[in-house]
Coordinates of C-alpha atoms in Angstrom, one line a residue:
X346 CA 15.4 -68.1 4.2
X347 CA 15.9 -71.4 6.2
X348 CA 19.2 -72.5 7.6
X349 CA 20.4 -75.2 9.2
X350 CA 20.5 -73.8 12.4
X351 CA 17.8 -71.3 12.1
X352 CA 14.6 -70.0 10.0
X353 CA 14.0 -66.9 7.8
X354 CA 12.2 -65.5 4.8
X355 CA 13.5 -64.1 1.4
X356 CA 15.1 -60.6 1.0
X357 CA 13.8 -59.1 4.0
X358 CA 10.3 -61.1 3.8
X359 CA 8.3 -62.7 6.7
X360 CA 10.8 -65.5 8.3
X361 CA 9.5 -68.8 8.3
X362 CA 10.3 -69.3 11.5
X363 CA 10.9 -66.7 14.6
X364 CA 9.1 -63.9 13.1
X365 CA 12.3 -62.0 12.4
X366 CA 13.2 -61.2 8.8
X367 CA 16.1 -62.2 7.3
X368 CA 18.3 -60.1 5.0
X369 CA 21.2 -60.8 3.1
X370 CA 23.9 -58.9 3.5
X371 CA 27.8 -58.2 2.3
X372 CA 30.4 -59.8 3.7
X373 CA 33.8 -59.7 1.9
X374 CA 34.9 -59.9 -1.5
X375 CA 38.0 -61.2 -2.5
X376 CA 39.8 -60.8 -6.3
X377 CA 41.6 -58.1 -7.9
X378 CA 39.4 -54.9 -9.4
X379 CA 41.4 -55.1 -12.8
X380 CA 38.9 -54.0 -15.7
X381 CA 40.8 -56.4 -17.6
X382 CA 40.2 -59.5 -16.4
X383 CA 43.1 -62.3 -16.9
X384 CA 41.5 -65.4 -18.3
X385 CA 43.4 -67.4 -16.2
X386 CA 42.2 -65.8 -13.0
X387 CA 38.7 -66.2 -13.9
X388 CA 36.9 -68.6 -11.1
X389 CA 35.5 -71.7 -12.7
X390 CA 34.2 -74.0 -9.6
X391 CA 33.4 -73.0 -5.7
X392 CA 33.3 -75.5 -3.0
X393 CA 33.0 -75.5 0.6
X394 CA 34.2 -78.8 2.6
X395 CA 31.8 -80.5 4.7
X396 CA 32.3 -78.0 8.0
X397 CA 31.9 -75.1 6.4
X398 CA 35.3 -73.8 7.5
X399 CA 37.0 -74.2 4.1
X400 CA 36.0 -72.7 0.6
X401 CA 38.0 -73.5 -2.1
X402 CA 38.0 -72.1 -5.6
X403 CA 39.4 -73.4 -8.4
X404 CA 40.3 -71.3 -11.6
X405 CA 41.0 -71.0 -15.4
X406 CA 44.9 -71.1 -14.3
X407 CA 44.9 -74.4 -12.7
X408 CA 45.3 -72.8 -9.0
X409 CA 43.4 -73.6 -6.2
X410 CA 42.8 -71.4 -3.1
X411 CA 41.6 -72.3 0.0
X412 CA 39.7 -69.9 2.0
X413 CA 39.7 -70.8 6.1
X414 CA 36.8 -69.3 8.0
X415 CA 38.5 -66.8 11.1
X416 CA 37.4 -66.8 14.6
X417 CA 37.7 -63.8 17.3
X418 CA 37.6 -63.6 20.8
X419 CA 35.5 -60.2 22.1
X420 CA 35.4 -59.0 25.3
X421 CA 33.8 -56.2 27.0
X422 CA 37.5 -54.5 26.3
X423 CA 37.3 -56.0 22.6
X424 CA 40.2 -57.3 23.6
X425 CA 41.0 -59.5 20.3
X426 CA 43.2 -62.1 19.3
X427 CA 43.0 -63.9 15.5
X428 CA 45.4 -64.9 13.5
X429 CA 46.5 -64.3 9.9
X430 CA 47.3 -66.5 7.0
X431 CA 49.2 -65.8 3.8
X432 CA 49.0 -66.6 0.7
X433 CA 51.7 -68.7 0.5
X434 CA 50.5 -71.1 2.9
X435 CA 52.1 -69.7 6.4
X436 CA 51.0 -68.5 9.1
X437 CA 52.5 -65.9 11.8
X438 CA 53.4 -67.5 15.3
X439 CA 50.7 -66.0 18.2
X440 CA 52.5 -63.3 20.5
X441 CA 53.0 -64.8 23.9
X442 CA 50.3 -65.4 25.9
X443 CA 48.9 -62.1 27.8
X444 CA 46.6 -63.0 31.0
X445 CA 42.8 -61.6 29.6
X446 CA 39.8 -60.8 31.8
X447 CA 37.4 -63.6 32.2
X448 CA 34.6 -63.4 29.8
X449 CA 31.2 -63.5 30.1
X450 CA 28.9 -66.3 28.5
X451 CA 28.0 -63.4 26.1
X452 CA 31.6 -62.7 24.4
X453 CA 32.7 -66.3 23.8
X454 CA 34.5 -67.4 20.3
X455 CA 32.1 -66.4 18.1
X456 CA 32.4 -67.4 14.0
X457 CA 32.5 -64.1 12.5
X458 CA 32.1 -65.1 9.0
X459 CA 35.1 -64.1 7.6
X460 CA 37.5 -66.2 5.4
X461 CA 40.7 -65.4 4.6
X462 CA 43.7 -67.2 2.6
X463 CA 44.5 -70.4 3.8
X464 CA 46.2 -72.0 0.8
X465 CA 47.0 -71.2 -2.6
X466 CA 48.8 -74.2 -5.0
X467 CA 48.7 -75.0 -8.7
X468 CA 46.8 -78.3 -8.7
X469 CA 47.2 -78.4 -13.0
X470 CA 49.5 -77.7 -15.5
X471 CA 48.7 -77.2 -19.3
X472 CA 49.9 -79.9 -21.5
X473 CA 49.5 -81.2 -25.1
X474 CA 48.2 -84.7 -25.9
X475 CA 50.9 -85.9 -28.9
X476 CA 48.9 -88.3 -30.3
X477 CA 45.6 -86.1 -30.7
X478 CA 47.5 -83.2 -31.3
X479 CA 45.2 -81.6 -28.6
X480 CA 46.2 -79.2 -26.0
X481 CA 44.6 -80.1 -22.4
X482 CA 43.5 -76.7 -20.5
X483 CA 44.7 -76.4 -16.9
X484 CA 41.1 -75.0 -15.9
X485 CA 40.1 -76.2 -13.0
X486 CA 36.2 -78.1 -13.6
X487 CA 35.3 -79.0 -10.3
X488 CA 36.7 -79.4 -6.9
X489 CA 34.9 -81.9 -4.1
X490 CA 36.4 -82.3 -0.4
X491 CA 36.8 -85.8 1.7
X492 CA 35.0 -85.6 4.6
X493 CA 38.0 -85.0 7.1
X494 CA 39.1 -88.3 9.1
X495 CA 42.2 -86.9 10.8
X496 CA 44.2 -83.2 11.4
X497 CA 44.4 -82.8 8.0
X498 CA 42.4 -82.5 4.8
X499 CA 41.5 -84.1 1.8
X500 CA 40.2 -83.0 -1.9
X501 CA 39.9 -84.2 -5.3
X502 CA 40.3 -81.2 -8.2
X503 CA 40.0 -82.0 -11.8
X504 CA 41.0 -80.5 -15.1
X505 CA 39.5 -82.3 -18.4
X506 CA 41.6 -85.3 -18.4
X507 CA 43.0 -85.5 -15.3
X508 CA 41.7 -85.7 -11.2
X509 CA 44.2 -85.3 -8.4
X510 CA 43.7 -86.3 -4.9
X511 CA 45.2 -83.1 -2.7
X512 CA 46.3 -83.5 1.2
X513 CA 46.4 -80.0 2.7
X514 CA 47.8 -80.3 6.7
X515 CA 49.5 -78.3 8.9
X516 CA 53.1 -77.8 10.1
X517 CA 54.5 -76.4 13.2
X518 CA 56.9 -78.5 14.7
X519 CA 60.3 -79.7 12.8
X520 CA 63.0 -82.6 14.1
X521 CA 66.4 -81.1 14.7
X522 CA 69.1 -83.8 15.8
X523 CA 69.7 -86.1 12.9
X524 CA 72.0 -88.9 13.1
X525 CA 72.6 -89.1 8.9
X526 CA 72.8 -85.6 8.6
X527 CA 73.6 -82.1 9.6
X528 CA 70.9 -79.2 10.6
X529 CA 71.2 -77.6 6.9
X530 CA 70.4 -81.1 5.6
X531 CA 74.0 -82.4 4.1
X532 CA 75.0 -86.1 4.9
X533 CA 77.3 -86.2 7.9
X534 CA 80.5 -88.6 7.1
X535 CA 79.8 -92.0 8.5
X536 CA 83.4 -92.2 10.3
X537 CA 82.6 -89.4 12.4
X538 CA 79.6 -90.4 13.8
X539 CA 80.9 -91.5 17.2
X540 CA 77.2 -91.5 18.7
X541 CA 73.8 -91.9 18.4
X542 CA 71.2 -88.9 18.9
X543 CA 67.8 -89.2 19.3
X544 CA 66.0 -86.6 17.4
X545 CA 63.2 -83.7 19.2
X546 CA 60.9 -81.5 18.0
X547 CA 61.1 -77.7 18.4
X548 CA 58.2 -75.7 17.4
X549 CA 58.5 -73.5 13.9
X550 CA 56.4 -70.8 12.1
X551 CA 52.7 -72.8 11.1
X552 CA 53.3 -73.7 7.6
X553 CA 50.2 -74.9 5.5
X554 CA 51.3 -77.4 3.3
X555 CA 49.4 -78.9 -0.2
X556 CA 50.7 -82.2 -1.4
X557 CA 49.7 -84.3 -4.3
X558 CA 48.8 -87.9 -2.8
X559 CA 47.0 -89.5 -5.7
X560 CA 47.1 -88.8 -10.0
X561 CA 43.8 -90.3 -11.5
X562 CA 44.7 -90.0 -15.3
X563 CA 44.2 -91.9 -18.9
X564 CA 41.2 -92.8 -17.8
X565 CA 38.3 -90.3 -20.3
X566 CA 38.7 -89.8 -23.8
X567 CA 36.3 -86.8 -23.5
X568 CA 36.4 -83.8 -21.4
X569 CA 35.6 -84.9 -17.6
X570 CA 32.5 -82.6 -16.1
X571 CA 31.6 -84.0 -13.0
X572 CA 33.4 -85.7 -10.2
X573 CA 31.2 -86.7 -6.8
X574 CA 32.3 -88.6 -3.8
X575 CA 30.6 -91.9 -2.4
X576 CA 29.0 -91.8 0.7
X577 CA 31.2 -94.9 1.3
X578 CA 33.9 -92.4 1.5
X579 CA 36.2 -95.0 -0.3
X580 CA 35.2 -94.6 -4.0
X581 CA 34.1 -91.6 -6.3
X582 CA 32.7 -91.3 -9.6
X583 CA 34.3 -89.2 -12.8
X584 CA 32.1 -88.5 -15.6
X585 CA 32.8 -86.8 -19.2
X586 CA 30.2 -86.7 -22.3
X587 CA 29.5 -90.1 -22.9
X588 CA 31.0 -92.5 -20.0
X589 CA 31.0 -92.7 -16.0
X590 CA 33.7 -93.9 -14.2
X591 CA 34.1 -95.5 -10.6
X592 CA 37.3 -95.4 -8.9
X593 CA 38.9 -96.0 -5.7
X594 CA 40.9 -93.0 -3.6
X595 CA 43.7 -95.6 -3.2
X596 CA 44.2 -97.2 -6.2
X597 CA 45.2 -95.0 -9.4
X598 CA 46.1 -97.6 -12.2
X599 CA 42.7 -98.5 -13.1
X600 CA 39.2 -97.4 -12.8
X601 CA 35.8 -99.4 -13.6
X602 CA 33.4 -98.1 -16.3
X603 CA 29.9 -97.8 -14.8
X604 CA 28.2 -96.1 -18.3
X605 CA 28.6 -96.2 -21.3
X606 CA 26.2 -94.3 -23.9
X607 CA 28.9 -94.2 -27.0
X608 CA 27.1 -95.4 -30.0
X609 CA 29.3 -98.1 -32.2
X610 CA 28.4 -95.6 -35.0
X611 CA 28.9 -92.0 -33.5
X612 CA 26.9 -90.7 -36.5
X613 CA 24.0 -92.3 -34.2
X614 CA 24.8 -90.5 -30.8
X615 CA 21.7 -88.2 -30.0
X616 CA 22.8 -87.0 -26.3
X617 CA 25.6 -86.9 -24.0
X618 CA 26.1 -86.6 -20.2
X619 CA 26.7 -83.7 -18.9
X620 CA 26.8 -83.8 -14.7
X621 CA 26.8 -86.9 -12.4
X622 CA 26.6 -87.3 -8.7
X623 CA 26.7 -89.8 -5.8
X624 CA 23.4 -90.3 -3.7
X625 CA 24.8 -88.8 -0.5
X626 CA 23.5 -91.6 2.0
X627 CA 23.1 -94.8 -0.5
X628 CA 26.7 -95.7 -1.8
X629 CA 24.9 -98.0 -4.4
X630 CA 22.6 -95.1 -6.0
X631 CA 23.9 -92.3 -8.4
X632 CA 22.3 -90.1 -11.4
X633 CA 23.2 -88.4 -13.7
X634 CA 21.6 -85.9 -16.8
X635 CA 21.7 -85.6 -20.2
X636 CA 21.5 -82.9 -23.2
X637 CA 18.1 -83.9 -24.0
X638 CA 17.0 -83.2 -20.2
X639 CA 16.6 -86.3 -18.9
X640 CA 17.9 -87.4 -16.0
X641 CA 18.7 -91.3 -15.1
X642 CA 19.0 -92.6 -11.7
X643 CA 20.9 -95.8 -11.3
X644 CA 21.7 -98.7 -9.2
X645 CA 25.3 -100.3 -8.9
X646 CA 24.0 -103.7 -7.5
X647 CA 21.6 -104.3 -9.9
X648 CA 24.4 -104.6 -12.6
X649 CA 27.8 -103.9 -13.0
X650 CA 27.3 -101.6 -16.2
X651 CA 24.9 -99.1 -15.5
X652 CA 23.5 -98.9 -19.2
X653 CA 19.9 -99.7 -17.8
X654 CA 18.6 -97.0 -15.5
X655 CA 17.0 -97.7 -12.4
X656 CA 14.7 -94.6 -12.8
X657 CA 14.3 -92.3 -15.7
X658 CA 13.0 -88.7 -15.5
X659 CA 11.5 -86.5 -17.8
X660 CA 9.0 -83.6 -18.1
X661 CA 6.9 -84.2 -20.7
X662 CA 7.6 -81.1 -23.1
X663 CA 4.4 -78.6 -24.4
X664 CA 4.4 -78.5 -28.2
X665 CA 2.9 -75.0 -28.2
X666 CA 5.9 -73.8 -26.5
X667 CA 9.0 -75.5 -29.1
X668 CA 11.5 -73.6 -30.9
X669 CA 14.6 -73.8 -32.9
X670 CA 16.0 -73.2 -29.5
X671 CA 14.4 -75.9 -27.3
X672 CA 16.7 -78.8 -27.4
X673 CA 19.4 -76.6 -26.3
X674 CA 17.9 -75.2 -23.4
X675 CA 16.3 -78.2 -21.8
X676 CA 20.1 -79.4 -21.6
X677 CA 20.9 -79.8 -17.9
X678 CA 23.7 -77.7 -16.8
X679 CA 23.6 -79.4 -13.4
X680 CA 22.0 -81.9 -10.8
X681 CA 22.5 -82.1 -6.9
X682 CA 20.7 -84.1 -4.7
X683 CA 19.2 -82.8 -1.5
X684 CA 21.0 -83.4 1.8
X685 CA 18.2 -85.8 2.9
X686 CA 18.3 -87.4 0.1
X687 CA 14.8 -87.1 -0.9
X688 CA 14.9 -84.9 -3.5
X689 CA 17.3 -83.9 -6.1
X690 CA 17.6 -80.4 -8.3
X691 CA 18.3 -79.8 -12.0
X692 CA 19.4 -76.1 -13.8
X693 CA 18.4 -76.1 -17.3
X694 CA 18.7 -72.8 -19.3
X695 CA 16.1 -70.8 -17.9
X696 CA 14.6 -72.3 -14.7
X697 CA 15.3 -74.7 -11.4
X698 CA 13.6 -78.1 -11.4
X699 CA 12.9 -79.8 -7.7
X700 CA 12.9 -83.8 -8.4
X701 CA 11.0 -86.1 -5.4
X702 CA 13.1 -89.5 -6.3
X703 CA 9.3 -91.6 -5.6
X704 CA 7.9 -89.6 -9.1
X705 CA 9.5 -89.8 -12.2
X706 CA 6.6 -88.7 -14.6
X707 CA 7.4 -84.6 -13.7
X708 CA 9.0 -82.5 -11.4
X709 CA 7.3 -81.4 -8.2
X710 CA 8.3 -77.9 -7.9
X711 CA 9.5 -75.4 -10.9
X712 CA 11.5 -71.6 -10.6
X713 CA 11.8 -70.0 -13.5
X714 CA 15.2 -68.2 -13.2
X715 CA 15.1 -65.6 -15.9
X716 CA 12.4 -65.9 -18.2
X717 CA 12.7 -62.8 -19.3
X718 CA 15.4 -64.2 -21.7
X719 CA 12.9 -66.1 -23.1
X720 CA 12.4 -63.5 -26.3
X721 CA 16.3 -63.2 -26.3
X722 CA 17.4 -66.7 -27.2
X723 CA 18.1 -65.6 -31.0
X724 CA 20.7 -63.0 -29.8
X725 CA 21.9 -65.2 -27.1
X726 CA 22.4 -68.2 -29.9
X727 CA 24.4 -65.6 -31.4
X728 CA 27.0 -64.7 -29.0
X729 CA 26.9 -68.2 -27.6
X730 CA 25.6 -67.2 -24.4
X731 CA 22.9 -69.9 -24.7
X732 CA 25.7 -72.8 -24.0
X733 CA 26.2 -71.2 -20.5
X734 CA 25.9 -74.0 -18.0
X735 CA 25.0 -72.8 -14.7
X736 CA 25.1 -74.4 -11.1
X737 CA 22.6 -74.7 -8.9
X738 CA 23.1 -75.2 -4.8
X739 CA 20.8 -76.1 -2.1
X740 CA 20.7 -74.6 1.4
X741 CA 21.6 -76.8 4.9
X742 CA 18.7 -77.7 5.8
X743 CA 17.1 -77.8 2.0
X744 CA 14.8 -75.3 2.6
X745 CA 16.0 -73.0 0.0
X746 CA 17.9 -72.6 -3.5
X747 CA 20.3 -70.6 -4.8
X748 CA 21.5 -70.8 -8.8
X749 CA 23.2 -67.8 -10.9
X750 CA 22.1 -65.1 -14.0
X751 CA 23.9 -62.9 -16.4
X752 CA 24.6 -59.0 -14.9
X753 CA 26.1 -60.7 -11.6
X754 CA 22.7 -61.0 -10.6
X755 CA 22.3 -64.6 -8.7
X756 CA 18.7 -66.0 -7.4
X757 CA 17.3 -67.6 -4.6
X758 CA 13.6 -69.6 -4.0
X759 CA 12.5 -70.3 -0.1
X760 CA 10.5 -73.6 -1.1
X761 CA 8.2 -73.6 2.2
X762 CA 6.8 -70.0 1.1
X763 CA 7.1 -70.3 -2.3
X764 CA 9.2 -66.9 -2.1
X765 CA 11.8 -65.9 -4.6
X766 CA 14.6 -62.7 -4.6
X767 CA 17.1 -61.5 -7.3
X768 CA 20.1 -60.1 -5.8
X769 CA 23.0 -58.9 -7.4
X770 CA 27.5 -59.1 -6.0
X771 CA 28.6 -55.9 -7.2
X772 CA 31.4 -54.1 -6.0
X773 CA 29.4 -50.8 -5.5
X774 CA 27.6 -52.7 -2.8
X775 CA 30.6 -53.9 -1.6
X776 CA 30.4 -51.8 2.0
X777 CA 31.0 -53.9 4.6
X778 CA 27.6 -55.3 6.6
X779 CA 25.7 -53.7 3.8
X780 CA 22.1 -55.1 3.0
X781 CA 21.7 -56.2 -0.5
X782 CA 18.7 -54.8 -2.0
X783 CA 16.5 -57.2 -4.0
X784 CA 16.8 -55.9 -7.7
X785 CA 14.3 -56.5 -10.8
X786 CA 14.3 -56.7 -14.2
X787 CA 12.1 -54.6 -16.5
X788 CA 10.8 -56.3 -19.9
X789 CA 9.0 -53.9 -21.6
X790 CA 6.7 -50.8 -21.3
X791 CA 7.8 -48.2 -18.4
X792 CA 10.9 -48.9 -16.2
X793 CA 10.4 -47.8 -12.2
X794 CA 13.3 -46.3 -10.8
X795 CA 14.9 -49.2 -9.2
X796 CA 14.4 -51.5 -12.0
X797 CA 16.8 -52.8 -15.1
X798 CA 15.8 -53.0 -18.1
X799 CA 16.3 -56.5 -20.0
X800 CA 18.2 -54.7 -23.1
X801 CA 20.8 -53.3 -20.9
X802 CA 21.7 -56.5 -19.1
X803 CA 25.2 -57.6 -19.4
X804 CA 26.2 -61.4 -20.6
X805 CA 29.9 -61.2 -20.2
X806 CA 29.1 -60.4 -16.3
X807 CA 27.5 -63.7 -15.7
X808 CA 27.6 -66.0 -12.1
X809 CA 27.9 -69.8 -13.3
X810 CA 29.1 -70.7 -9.7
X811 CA 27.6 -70.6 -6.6
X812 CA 28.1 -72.4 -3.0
X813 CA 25.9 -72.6 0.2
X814 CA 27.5 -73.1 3.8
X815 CA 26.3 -76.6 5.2
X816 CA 25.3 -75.5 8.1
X817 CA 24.9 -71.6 8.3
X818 CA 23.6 -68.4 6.1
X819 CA 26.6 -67.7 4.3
X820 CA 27.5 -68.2 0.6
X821 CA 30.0 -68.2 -1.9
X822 CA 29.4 -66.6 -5.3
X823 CA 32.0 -66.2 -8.3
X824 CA 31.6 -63.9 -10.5
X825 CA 34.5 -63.5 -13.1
X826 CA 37.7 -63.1 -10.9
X827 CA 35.8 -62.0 -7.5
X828 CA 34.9 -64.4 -5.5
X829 CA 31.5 -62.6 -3.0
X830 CA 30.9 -64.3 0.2
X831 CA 27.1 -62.9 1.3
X832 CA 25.7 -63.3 5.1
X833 CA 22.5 -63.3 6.6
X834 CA 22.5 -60.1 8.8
X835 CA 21.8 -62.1 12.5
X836 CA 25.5 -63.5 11.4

């Protein structure tokens, strides 16, 4: 499957470009192997920042950790030098510097795909809203990075109520040589400062710091979903069932209401909103979808309240096909926009829907994720496995997309070759450099020996969240408390 910086087929397929085939393979997994799984360690968003060279998760427990990509040096002695980070934020000095061998163009820093802890902080607390008599869940909903302007970096994480701007940055210098006070930080007596000092800097152990620089809160009444940067990299959006929000990253107090879709009589309301995001090139343009699985595009200059869409689409439905059940699953879970811009992409229930922005009438390229659940929808109703909402993701260069199932089983569609591959994170395949093997699902008559059956799938192992890396073959998929980071095999 395409990249950015490089072509390839599905699962071992024909590549689309080079003529080598490209095949997924393990990487690392991260999360404890507890049958048991705390429901506060269960992952509940996955993010990378605009490099690449940060994932962050965010989970049930209000903690976030940040995930830095490694880099090693390999000579022709594998002579190797890396450093390690903690999971309290520090890292361990170098050792002195050792005189190497010169390498050859060959065994230059080379990414090796690996992430380890960066930075682990509790971004939310639980708390309980006295006047609703409503407890507010630390659960972390989503989590979007700033594009980085300096040494340090930026992100916004969210729980239902309230969004926090984060600045993570590095330490590894402190100032000894205080005039006001003494090295362990007490005030010195003012009488017995005879002189002044002027204060240095002596290196210390890196510390990796996470400090709260903004608190965006009051501003939703209902649960927040979706939170997207502007391109303008000065405002972002919030959005929760029935209103949008635009804020700016310096001003907390107040925050202007771009939709509004609460009926005056609430007995009347017929849909809500349920994801929103930023046009990632026009800081005018944003969308957002709906229950009823439509989605609106709209346009800040063209009003100041965004009640009247811009663009409104909708795929006409087929009677022949409606149920009890179809209302719920046309809901859309999620909607991303390419990274050109062109074209945007929608998870319902059961498939992927490709959007061109110039044609509103239907989409112009359908997947059909697991339609196999298709005759399952009663039991699902049942044990609620229908409200799922999963996330979809596009590749680098947009060439491909990736977008989660129930059994840990997460697929991907190659849009040039019309291609499509179910893989499956699983710690049996967990060996490291190990090529997944596509797996399919069996729906009725006889089962071949590599294939599941439908009625032996598990719904409590499901993968809601998924991430791609910007630029290269590598992502990031949750499932439960393990975070799997996957890796085309040329990596």
């Amino acid at each position: 499957m395409a990249g950015a910086g490089g072509g390839g087929g599905l699962g071992g397929g024909p590549a689309a470009m080079g003529g080598s085939d490209l095949q997924w393979c393990f990487s690392q997994v991260k999360g404890a192997i507890d049958e048991d799984v705390a429901e506060a360690d269960i992952i509940s968003t996955v993010e990378f920042n605009y490099s690449g060279d940060l994932l962050a998760t965010g989970d049930k427990g209000g903690r976030v950790v940040i995930f830095q990509k490694e880099q090693e040096i390999v000579s022709p002695l594998r002579v190797a030098v890396s450093s390690t980070r903690h999971s309290c934020g520090a890292r361990s000095q170098h050792l002195p510097y050792v005189a190497m061998p010169q390498l050859s163009n060959k065994s230059r820093l080379h990414s090796r795909g690996e992430y380890n802890v960066y930075s682990t902080f509790q971004s939310h607390e639980p708390e309980f809203d006295y006047l609703k008599s409503l407890e507010i869940e630390e659960k972390i909903n989503k989590i979007r990075w700033l594009p980085q302007q300096n040494a340090a970096h930026f992100l916004l994480s969210t729980n239902d109520k309230t969004i926090k701007l984060w600045k993570i940055s590095e330490r590894d210098k402190r100032a000894e040589g205080y005039n006001l006070k003494d090295e362990d930080g007490r005030l010195r007596d003012p009488f017995r400062i005879t002189a002044l000092r002027v204060p240095i800097l002596k290196p210390m152990d890196l510390m990796v710091e996470a400090s709260p620089r903004r608190i965006f809160a009051n501003a939703h009444t209902y649960h927040i979903n979706s939170i997207s940067v502007n391109s303008d990299h000065e405002t972002y959006l919030s959005a929760d069932d029935l209103r949008i929000n635009l804020w700016h990253l310096e001003i907390t107090d107040r925050s202007f209401n771009i939709v509004d879709i609460k009926p005056v009589n609430m007995e009347e309301l017929t849909e809500v909103i349920t994801a929103a995001e930023f046009h990632p090139h026009q800081c005018n343009v944003f969308v957002y979808s709906s229950s009823k699985g439509t989605i609106r595009l709209c346009d800040m200059r063209s009003s100041a309240l965004c009640d009247r869409h811009s663009k409104f689409f909708e795929e006409p439905e087929d009677p022949s096909s409606r149920s009890f059940f179809s209302e719920i699953i046309s809901s859309i879970s999620d909607v991303k926009f390419s990274h050109s811009g062109r074209y945007m992409m929608t998870r319902d229930y059961l498939s992927v829907k490709v959007w061109d922005l110039n044609m509103e009438t239907r989409p112009v390229e359908t997947y059909q994720v697991h339609e196999y659940l298709r005759s399952k929808l009663c039991s699902l109703y049942e044990n609620d496995c229908i409200f799922d909402k999963f996330e979809c993701c596009w590749s680098g260069s947009d060439s491909a997309l990736m977008t989660g199932s129930y059994n840990n089983f997460f697929r991907m569609f190659d849009r040039s070759m019309r291609r499509d591959v179910t893989l499956e994170a699983s710690r049996e395949s967990s060996k490291p450099r190990a090529i997944l093997k596509p797996r399919k699902v069996c729906t009725g008559g006889k089962r071949k020996k590599d294939e599941i059956s439908v009625d032996s799938l598990d719904f409590n192992k499901k993968i809601l969240h998924t991430a791609w890396h910007p630029l290269d073959n590598i992502i990031a998929v949750a499932a439960t408390n393990n975070l799997y980071i996957f890796q085309d095999k040329a990596n």
